[in-house]
Short mmCIF file of C-alpha atoms and ligand atoms in Angstrom, two decimals:
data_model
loop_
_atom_site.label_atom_id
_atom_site.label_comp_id
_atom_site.label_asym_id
_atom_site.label_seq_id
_atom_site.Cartn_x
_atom_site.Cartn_y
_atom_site.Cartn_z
CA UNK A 1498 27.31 42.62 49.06
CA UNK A 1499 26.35 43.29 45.32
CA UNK A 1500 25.41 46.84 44.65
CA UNK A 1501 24.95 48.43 41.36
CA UNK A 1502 23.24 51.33 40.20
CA UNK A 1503 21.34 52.90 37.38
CA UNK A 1504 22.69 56.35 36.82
CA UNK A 1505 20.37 58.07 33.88
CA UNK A 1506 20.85 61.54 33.15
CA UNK A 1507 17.48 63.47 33.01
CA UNK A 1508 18.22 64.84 29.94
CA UNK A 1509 15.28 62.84 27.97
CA UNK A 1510 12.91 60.44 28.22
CA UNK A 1511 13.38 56.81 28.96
CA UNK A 1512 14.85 55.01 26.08
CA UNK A 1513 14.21 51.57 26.08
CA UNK A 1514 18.16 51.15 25.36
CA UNK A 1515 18.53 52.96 29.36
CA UNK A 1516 15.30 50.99 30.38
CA UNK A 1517 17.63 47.89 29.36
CA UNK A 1518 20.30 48.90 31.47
CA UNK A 1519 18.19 49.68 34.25
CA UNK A 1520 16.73 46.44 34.09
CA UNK A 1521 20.06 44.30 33.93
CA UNK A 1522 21.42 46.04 36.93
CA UNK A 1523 18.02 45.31 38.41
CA UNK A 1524 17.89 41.89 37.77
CA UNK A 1525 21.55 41.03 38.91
CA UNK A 1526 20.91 43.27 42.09
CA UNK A 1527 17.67 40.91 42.88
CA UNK A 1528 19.76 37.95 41.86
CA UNK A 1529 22.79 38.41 44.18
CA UNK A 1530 20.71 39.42 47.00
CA UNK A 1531 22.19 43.08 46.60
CA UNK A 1532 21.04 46.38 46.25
CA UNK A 1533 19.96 48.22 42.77
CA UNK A 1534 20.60 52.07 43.43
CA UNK A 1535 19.24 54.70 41.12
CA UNK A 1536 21.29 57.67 40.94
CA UNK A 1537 19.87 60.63 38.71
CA UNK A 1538 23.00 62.40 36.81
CA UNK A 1539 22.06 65.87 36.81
CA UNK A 1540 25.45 67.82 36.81
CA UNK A 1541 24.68 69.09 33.23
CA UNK A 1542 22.83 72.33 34.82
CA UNK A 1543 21.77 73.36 30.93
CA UNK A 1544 20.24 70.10 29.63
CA UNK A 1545 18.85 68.34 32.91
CA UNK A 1546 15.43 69.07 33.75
CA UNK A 1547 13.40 68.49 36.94
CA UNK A 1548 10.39 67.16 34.39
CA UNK A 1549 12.69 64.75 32.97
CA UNK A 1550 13.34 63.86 35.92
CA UNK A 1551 9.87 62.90 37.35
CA UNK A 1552 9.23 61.29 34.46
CA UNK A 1553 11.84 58.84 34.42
CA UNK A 1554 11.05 58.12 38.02
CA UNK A 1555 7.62 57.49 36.91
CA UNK A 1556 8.80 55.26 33.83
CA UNK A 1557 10.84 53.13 35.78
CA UNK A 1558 7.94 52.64 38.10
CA UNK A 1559 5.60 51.88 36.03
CA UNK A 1560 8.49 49.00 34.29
CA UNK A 1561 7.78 47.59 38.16
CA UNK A 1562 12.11 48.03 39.02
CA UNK A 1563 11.99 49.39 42.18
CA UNK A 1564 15.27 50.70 43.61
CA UNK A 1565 16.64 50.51 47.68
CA UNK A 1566 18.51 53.90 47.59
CA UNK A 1567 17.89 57.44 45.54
CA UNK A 1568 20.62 60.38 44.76
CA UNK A 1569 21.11 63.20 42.99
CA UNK A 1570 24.45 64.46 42.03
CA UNK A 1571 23.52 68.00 42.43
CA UNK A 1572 23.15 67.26 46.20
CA UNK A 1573 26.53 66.17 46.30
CA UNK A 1574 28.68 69.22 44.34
CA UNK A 1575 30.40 69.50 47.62
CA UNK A 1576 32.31 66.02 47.76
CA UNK A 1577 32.83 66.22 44.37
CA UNK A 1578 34.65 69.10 44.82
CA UNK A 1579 36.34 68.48 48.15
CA UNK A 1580 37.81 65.24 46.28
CA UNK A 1581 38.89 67.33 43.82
CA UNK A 1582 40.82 69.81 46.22
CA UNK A 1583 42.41 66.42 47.59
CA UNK A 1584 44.24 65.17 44.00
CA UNK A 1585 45.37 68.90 43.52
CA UNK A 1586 47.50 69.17 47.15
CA UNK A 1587 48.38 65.09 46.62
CA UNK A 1588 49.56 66.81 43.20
CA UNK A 1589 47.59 64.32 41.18
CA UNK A 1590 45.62 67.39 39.45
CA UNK A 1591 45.87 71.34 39.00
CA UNK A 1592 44.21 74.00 38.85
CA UNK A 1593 43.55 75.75 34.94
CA UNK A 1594 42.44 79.36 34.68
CA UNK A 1595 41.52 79.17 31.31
CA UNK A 1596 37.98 80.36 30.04
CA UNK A 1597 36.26 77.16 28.02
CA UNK A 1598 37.16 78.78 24.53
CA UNK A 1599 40.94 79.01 25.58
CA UNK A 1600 40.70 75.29 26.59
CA UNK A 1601 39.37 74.60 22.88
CA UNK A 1602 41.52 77.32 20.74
CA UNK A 1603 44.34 75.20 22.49
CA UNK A 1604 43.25 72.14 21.48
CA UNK A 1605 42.89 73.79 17.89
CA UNK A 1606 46.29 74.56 17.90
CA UNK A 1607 47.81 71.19 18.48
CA UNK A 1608 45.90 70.09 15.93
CA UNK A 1609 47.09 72.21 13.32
CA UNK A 1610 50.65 71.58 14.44
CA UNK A 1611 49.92 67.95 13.80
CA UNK A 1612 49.84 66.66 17.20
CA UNK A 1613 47.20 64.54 19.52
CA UNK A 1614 44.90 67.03 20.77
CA UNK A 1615 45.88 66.18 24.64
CA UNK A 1616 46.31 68.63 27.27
CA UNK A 1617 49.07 68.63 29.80
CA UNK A 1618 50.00 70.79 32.54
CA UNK A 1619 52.57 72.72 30.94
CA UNK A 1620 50.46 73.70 27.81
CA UNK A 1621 47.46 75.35 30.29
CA UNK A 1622 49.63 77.35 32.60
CA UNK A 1623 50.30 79.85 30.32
CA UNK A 1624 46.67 81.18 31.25
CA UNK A 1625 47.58 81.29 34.83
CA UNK A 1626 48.58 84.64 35.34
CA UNK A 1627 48.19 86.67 38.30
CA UNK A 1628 45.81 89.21 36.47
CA UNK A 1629 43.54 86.32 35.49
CA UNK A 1630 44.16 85.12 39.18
CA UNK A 1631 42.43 88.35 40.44
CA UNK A 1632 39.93 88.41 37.26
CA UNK A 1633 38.67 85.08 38.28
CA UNK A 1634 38.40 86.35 41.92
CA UNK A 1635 36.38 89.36 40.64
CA UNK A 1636 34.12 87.67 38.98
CA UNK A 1637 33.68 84.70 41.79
CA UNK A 1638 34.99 82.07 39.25
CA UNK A 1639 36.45 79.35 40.27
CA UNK A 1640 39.84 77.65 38.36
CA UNK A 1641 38.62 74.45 36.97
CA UNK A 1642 40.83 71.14 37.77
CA UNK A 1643 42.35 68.90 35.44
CA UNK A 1644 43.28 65.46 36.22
CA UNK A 1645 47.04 64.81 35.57
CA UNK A 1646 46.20 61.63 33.08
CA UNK A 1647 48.98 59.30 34.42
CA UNK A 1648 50.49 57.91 30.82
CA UNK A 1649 50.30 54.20 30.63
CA UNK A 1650 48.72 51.68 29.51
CA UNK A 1651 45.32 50.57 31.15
CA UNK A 1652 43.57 47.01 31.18
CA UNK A 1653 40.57 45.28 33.36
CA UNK A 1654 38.32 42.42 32.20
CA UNK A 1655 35.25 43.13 31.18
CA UNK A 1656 32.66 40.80 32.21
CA UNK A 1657 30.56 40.90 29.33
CA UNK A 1658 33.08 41.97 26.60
CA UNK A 1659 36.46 40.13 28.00
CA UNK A 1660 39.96 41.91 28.65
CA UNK A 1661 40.03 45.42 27.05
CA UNK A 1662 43.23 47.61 27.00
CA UNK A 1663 43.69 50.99 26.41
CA UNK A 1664 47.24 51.67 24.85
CA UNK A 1665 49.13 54.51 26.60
CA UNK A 1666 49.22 57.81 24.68
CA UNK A 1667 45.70 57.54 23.55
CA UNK A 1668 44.51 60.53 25.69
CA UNK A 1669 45.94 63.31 27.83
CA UNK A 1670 44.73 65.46 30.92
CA UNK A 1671 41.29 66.17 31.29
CA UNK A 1672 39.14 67.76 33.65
CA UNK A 1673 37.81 67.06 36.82
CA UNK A 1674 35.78 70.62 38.14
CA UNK A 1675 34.78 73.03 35.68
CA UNK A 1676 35.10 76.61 36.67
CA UNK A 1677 31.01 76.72 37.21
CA UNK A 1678 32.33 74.53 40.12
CA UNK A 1679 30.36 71.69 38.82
CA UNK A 1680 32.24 67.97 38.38
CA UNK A 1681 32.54 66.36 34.88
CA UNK A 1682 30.50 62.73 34.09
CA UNK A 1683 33.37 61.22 34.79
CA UNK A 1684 34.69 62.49 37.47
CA UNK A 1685 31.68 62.54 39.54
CA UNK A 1686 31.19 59.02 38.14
CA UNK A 1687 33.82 57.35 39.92
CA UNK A 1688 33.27 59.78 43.21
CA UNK A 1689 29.99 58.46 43.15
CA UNK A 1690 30.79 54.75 42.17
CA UNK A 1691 33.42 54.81 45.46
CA UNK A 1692 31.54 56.63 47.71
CA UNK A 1693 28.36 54.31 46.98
CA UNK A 1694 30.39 50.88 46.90
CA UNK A 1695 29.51 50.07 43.86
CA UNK A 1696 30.96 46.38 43.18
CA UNK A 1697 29.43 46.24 39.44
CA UNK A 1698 28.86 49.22 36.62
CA UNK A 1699 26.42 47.98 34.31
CA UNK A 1700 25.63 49.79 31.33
CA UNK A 1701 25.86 50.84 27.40
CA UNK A 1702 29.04 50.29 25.48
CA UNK A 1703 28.76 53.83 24.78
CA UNK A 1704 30.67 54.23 27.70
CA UNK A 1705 33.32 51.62 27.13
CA UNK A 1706 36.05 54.38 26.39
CA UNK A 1707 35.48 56.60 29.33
CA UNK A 1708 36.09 53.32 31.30
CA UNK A 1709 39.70 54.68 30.74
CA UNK A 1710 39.69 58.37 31.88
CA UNK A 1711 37.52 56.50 35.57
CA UNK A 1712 40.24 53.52 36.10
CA UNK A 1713 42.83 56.43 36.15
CA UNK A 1714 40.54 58.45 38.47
CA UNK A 1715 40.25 54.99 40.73
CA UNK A 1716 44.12 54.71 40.34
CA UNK A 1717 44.64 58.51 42.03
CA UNK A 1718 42.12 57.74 44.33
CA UNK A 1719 43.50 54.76 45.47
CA UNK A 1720 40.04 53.11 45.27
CA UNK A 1721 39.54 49.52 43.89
CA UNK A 1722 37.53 49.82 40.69
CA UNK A 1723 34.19 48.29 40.62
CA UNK A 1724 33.94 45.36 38.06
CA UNK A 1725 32.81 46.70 34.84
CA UNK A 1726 29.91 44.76 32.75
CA UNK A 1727 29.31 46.83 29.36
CA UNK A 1728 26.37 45.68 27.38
CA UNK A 1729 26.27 46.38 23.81
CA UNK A 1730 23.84 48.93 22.29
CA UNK A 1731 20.23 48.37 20.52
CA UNK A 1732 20.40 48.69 16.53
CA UNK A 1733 17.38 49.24 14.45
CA UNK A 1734 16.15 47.01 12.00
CA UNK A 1735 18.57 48.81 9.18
CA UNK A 1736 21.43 47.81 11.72
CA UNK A 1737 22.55 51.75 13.13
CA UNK A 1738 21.99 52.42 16.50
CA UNK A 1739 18.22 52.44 17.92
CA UNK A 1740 16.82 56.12 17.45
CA UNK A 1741 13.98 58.15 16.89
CA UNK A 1742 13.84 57.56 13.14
CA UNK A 1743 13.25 53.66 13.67
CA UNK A 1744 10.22 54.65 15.52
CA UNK A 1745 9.15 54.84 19.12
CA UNK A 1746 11.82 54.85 21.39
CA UNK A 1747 10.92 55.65 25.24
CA UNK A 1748 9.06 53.83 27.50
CA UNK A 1749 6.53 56.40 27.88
CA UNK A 1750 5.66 55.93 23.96
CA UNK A 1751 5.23 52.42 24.21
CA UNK A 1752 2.97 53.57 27.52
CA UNK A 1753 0.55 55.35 26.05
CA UNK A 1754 0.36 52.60 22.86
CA UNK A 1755 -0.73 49.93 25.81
CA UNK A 1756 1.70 47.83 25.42
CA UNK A 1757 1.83 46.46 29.06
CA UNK A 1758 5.15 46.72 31.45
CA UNK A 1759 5.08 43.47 32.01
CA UNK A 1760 5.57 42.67 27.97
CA UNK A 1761 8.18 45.63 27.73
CA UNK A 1762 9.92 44.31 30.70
CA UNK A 1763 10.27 40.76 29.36
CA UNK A 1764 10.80 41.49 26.08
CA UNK A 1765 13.79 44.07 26.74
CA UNK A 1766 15.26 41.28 28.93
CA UNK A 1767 15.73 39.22 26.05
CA UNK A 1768 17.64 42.01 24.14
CA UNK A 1769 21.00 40.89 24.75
CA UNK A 1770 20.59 37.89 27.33
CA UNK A 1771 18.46 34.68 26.72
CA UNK A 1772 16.96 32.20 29.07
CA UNK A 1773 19.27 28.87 29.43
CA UNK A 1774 16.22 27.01 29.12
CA UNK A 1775 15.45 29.35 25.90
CA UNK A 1776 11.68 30.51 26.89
CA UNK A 1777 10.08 33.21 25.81
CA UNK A 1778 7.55 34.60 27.62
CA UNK A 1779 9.27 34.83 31.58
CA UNK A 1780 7.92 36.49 34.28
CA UNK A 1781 10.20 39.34 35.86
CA UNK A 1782 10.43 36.49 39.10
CA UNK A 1783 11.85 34.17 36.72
CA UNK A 1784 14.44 35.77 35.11
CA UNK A 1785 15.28 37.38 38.54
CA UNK A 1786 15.84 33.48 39.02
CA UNK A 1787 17.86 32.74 36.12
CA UNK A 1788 19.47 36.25 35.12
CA UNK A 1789 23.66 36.22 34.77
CA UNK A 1790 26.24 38.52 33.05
CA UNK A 1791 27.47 35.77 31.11
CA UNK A 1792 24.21 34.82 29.02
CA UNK A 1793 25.00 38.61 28.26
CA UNK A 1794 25.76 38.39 24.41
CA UNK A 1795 28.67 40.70 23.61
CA UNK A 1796 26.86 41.33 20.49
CA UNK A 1797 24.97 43.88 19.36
CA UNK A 1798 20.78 43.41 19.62
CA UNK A 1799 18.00 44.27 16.70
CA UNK A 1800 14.99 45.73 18.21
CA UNK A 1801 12.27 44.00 16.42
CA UNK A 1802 9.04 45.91 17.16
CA UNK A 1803 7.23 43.46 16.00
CA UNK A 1804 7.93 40.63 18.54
CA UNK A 1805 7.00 43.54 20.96
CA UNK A 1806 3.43 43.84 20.00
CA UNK A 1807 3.66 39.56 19.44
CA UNK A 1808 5.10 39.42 23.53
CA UNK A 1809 2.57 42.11 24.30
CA UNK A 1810 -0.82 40.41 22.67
CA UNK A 1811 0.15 37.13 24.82
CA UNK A 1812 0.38 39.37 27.68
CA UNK A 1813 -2.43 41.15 27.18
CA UNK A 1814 -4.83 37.89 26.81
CA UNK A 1815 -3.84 36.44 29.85
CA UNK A 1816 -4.97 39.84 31.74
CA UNK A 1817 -7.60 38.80 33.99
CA UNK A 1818 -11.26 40.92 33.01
CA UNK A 1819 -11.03 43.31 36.14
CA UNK A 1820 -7.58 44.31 34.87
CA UNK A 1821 -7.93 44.52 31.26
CA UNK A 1822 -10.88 46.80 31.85
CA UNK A 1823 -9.16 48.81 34.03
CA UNK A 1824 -6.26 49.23 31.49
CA UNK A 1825 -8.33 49.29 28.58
CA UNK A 1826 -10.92 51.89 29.38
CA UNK A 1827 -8.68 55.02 29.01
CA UNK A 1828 -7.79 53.82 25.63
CA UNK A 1829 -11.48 54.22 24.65
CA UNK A 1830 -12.66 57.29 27.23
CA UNK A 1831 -10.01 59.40 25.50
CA UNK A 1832 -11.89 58.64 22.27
CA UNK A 1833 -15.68 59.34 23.86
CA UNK A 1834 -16.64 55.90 23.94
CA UNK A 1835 -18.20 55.25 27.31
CA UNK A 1836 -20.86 52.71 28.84
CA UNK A 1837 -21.14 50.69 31.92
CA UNK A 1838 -18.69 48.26 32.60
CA UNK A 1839 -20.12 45.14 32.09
CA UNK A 1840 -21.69 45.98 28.35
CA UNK A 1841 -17.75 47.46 27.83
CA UNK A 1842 -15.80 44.58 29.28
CA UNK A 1843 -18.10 42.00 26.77
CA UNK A 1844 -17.21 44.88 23.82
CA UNK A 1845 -13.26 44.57 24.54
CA UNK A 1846 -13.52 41.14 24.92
CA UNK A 1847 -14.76 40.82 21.67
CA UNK A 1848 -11.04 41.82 20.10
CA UNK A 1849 -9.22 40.40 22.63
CA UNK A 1850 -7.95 37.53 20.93
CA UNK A 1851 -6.64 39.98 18.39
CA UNK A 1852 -5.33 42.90 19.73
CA UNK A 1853 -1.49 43.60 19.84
CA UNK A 1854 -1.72 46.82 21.71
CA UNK A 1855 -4.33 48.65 23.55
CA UNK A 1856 -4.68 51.31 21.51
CA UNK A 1857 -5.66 49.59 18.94
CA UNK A 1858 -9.30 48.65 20.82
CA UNK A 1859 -11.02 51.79 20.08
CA UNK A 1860 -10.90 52.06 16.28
CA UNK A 1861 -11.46 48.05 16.18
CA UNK A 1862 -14.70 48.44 18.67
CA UNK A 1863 -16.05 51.67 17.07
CA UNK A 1864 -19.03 50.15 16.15
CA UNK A 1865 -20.79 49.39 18.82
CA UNK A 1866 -20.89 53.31 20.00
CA UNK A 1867 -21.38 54.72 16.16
CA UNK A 1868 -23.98 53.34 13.93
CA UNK A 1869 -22.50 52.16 10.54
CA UNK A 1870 -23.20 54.44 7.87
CA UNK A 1871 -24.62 51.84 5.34
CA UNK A 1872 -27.58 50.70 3.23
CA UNK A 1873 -27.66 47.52 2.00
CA UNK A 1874 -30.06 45.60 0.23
CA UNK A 1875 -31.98 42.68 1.48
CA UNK A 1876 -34.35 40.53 -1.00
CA UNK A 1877 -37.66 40.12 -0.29
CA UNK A 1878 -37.75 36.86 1.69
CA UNK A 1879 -34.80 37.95 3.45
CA UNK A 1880 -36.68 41.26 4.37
CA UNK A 1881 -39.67 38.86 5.56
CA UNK A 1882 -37.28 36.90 7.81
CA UNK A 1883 -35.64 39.26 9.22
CA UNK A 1884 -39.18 40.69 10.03
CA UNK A 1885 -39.97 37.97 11.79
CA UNK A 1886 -36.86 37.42 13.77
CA UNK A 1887 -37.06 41.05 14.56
CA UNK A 1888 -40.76 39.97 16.20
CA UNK A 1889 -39.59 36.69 18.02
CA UNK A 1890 -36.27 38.35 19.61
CA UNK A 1891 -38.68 41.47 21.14
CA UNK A 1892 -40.35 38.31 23.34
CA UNK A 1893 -37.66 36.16 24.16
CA UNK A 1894 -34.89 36.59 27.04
CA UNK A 1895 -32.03 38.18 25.86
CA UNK A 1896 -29.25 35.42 25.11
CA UNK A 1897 -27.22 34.02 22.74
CA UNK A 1898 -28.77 30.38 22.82
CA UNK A 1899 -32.04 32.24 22.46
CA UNK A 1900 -30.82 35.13 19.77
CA UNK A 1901 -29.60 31.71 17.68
CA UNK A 1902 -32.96 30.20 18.45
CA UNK A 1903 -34.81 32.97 16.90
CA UNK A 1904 -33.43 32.52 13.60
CA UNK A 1905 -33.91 29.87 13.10
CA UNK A 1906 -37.45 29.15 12.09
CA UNK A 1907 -37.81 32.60 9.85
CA UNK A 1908 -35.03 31.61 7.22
CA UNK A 1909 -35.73 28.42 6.75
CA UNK A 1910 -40.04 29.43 6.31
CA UNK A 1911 -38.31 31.77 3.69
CA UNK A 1912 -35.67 30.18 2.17
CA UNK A 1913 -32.98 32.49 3.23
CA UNK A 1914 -29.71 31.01 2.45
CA UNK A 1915 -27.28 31.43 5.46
CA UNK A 1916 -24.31 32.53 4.27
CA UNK A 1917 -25.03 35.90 2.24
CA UNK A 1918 -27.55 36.53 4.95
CA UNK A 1919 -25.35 36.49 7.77
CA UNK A 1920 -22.74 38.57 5.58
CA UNK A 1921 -24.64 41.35 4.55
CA UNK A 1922 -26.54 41.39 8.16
CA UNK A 1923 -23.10 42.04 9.81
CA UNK A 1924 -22.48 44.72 7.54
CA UNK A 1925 -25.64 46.57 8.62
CA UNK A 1926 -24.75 46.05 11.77
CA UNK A 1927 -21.26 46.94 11.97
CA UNK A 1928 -19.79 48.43 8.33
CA UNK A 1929 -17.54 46.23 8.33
CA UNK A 1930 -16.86 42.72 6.12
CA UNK A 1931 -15.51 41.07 9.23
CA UNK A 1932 -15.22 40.62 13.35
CA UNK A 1933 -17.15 38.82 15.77
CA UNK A 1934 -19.62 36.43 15.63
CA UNK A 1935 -22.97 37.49 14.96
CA UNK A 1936 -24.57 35.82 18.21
CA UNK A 1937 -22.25 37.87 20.17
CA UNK A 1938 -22.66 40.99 18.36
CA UNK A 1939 -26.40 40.91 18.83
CA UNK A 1940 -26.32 40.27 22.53
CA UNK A 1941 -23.70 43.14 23.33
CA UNK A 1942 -25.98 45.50 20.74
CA UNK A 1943 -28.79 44.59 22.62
CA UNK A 1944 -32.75 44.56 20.83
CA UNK A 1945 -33.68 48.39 20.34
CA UNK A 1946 -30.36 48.53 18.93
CA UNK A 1947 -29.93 45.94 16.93
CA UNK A 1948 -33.69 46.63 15.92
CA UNK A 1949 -32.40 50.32 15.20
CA UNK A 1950 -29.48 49.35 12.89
CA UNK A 1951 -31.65 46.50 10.84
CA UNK A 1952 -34.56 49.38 10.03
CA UNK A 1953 -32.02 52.38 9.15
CA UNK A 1954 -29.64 50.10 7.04
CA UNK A 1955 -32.55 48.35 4.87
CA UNK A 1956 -33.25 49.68 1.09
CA UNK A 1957 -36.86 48.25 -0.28
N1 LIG B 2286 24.77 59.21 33.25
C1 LIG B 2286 25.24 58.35 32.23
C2 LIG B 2286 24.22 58.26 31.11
O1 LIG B 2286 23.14 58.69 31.24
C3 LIG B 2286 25.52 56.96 32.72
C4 LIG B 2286 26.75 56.85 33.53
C5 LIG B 2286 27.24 55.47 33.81
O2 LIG B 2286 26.43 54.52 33.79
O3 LIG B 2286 28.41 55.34 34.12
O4 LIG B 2286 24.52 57.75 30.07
#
């Protein structure tokens, strides 16, 4: 059976280049009838947090990829470090009782004697001494293990990126345990990988080179390695990889800008794989339907925010009124503007042709909660009209046919002409040179208030 896994570390938010990955692993999992696993990488005791996290958990939620099995590598120190013990008596690692900055000033030295910084066996047992033997039993230290790198050359076929070798000589020993006790990435990658039965690693080219240091970990181990997929990275526009200076970056940015999952979902899909049938817009059943690794490009993607908020407007017009309110109505509560929900589903509905995220409602809508600031000036006859409408619209039901109707009569008795009318009326109404149509805008404004606006806006 298929099983794959997302493996984030909770050392940040959600980047939409991990929200990628979790969603191709996802979407194969679903596929094959297999099982997507998330497994939160929190070795790194200094940089993970538990709010991280939560909020990734939350993130991928929210992005709708639900996941058939949970872990947490802190909960599992123990095997890591039991299959650690194992390589050291099968001889296939060692222990080092070298502090950190011994482990680097070493490294420093083979560099300035002109050699490849790799570590071997010979080169760290000068450390081990009994006195630091005893030292590091004083202090309750542990030695850390390295892995004796087996030197060879390496190759497996990548099933996005084809065959990849690594040419032997290209790295030396490295370590397994550090003397906090706690594994490496990659050590507790490939524990992890086996233990689970992983059959497929999915994930960000960025790890294409460890891919070495874990099939020589599998080798010890005497594990099959999983098949290996590696998907290339997200650039920004200028073509460097995706970060923070291109803009937002994590899910929970996009969040809060309301653009919806369902548009993030399907338009991160589409960064680095393509339908066969080239659409578009795809729900997540369809391209659960027609995912596979090889529509994978093996080529980098642009992240083009702009098709986002394009994806995320179609999206967000096709939202049924219940659910558009619903989503909508913290976008314009957080900014005080409140009424019941009928009178605010008619004032949303007014943009929603024209929206490309839902933050964008509340400064677009403003007007209906804050009168405009204006004067403007009305001629005389116009003045009369409007008079007169004002009159006929206090009787008459409260419609649009009927709002139309009571216009109709007054500007033609005084010759108003239509066009400059209706423009500087919306502006009196609104402050603003454009929007909806004035039938509508009435009706939502309701009489006293579109009575209101008319008096305070009109200069004799
Ligand atoms: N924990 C790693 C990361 O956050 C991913 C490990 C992997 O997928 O092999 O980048």
């Amino acid at each position: 059976m298929v099983r794959v896994r997302f493996a984030p570390s909770p050392t940040g938010y959600l980047h939409v280049g991990g929200a990628r990955t979790a969603l191709f692993n996802y979407l194969f999992a679903r596929k094959e009838g297999g099982q997507f696993i998330l497994r939160i990488e929190d070795t790194d005791i200094e940089r993970s947090k538990k709010e991280y996290e939560e909020r990734l958990i939350e993130a991928l939620s929210w992005l709708g990829l639900d996941w058939d099995e949970m872990y947490r590598q802190s909960e599992r120190i123990k095997l890591y470090q039991e299959t650690a013990e194992k390589l050291v008596r099968e001889g296939k690692a060692y222990y080092v009782y070298a502090y950190p900055e011994e482990i680097e000033k070493t490294r420093e030295k083979l560099l300035q004697a002109g050699k490849p910084p790799h570590y071997n066996q010979d080169l760290l047992k000068e450390f081990d001494t009994p006195e630091r033997r005893k030292e590091y039993e004083k202090k309750g230290l542990r030695p850390a293990i390295f892995f004796k790198f087996n030197q060879k050359e390496y190759s497996f076929h990548d099933l996005i990126k084809g065959n990849i070798t690594f040419k032997e000589g290209t790295i030396g020993d490295f370590a397994l345990l550090r003397s906090n006790g706690m594994p490496t990435y990659n050590f507790a990658v490939v524990v992890d990988d086996a233990d689970m039965q992983i059959t497929h690693v999915i994930r960000g080219d960025d790890h294409l080179s460890n891919t070495l240091r874990q099939l020589a970990i599998y080798e010890a181990l005497k594990v099959p390695p999983p098949k290996f997929a590696h998907v290339s990275m997200i650039l920004g526009p200028d073509g460097s990889k995706l970060s923070k200076r291109h803009g937002a970056t994590s899910v929970e940015e996009f969040r809060s800008r309301g653009i919806l999952p369902q548009a993030l979902v399907n338009y991160l899909a589409l960064l680095g794989w393509s339908h066969p049938e080239g659409k578009e817009i795809i729900s997540l059943q369809e391209m659960i339907e027609a995912f596979s690794l090889e529509r994978v490009s093996d080529r980098p993607a642009i992240f083009d925010i702009e098709k986002l908020r394009w994806m995320n407007s179609v999206y967000i017009r096709s939202l049924p009124d219940d659910e558009y309110l619903k989503l909508a109505k913290p976008f314009l509560e957080s900014t005080g503007m409140r009424c019941e929900d009928e009178k605010l589903l008619k004032i949303i509905n007014t943009v929603k042709d024209r929206i490309r995220e839902l933050s964008e409602i509340p400064e677009l809508v403003e007007y209906f909660f804050k009168r405009p600031q204006v004067k403007v000036k009305f001629e005389e006859n116009e003045r009369e009209a409007l008079k007169q409408i004002i009159e006929s619209l206090k009787n008459t039901e409260w419609n649009k046919k009927e709002i139309v109707k009571a216009f109709r009569k007054p500007m033609k008795e005084h010759g108003v002409k239509s066009k400059e009318f209706f423009h500087k009326l919306r502006i009196a109404l609104t402050g603003r040179e454009e929007g909806v149509e004035l039938d509508v805008l009435i009706e939502i404004l309701g009489f006293e208030e579109f009575q209101k606006r008319i008096e305070e806006t009109l200069i004799s």
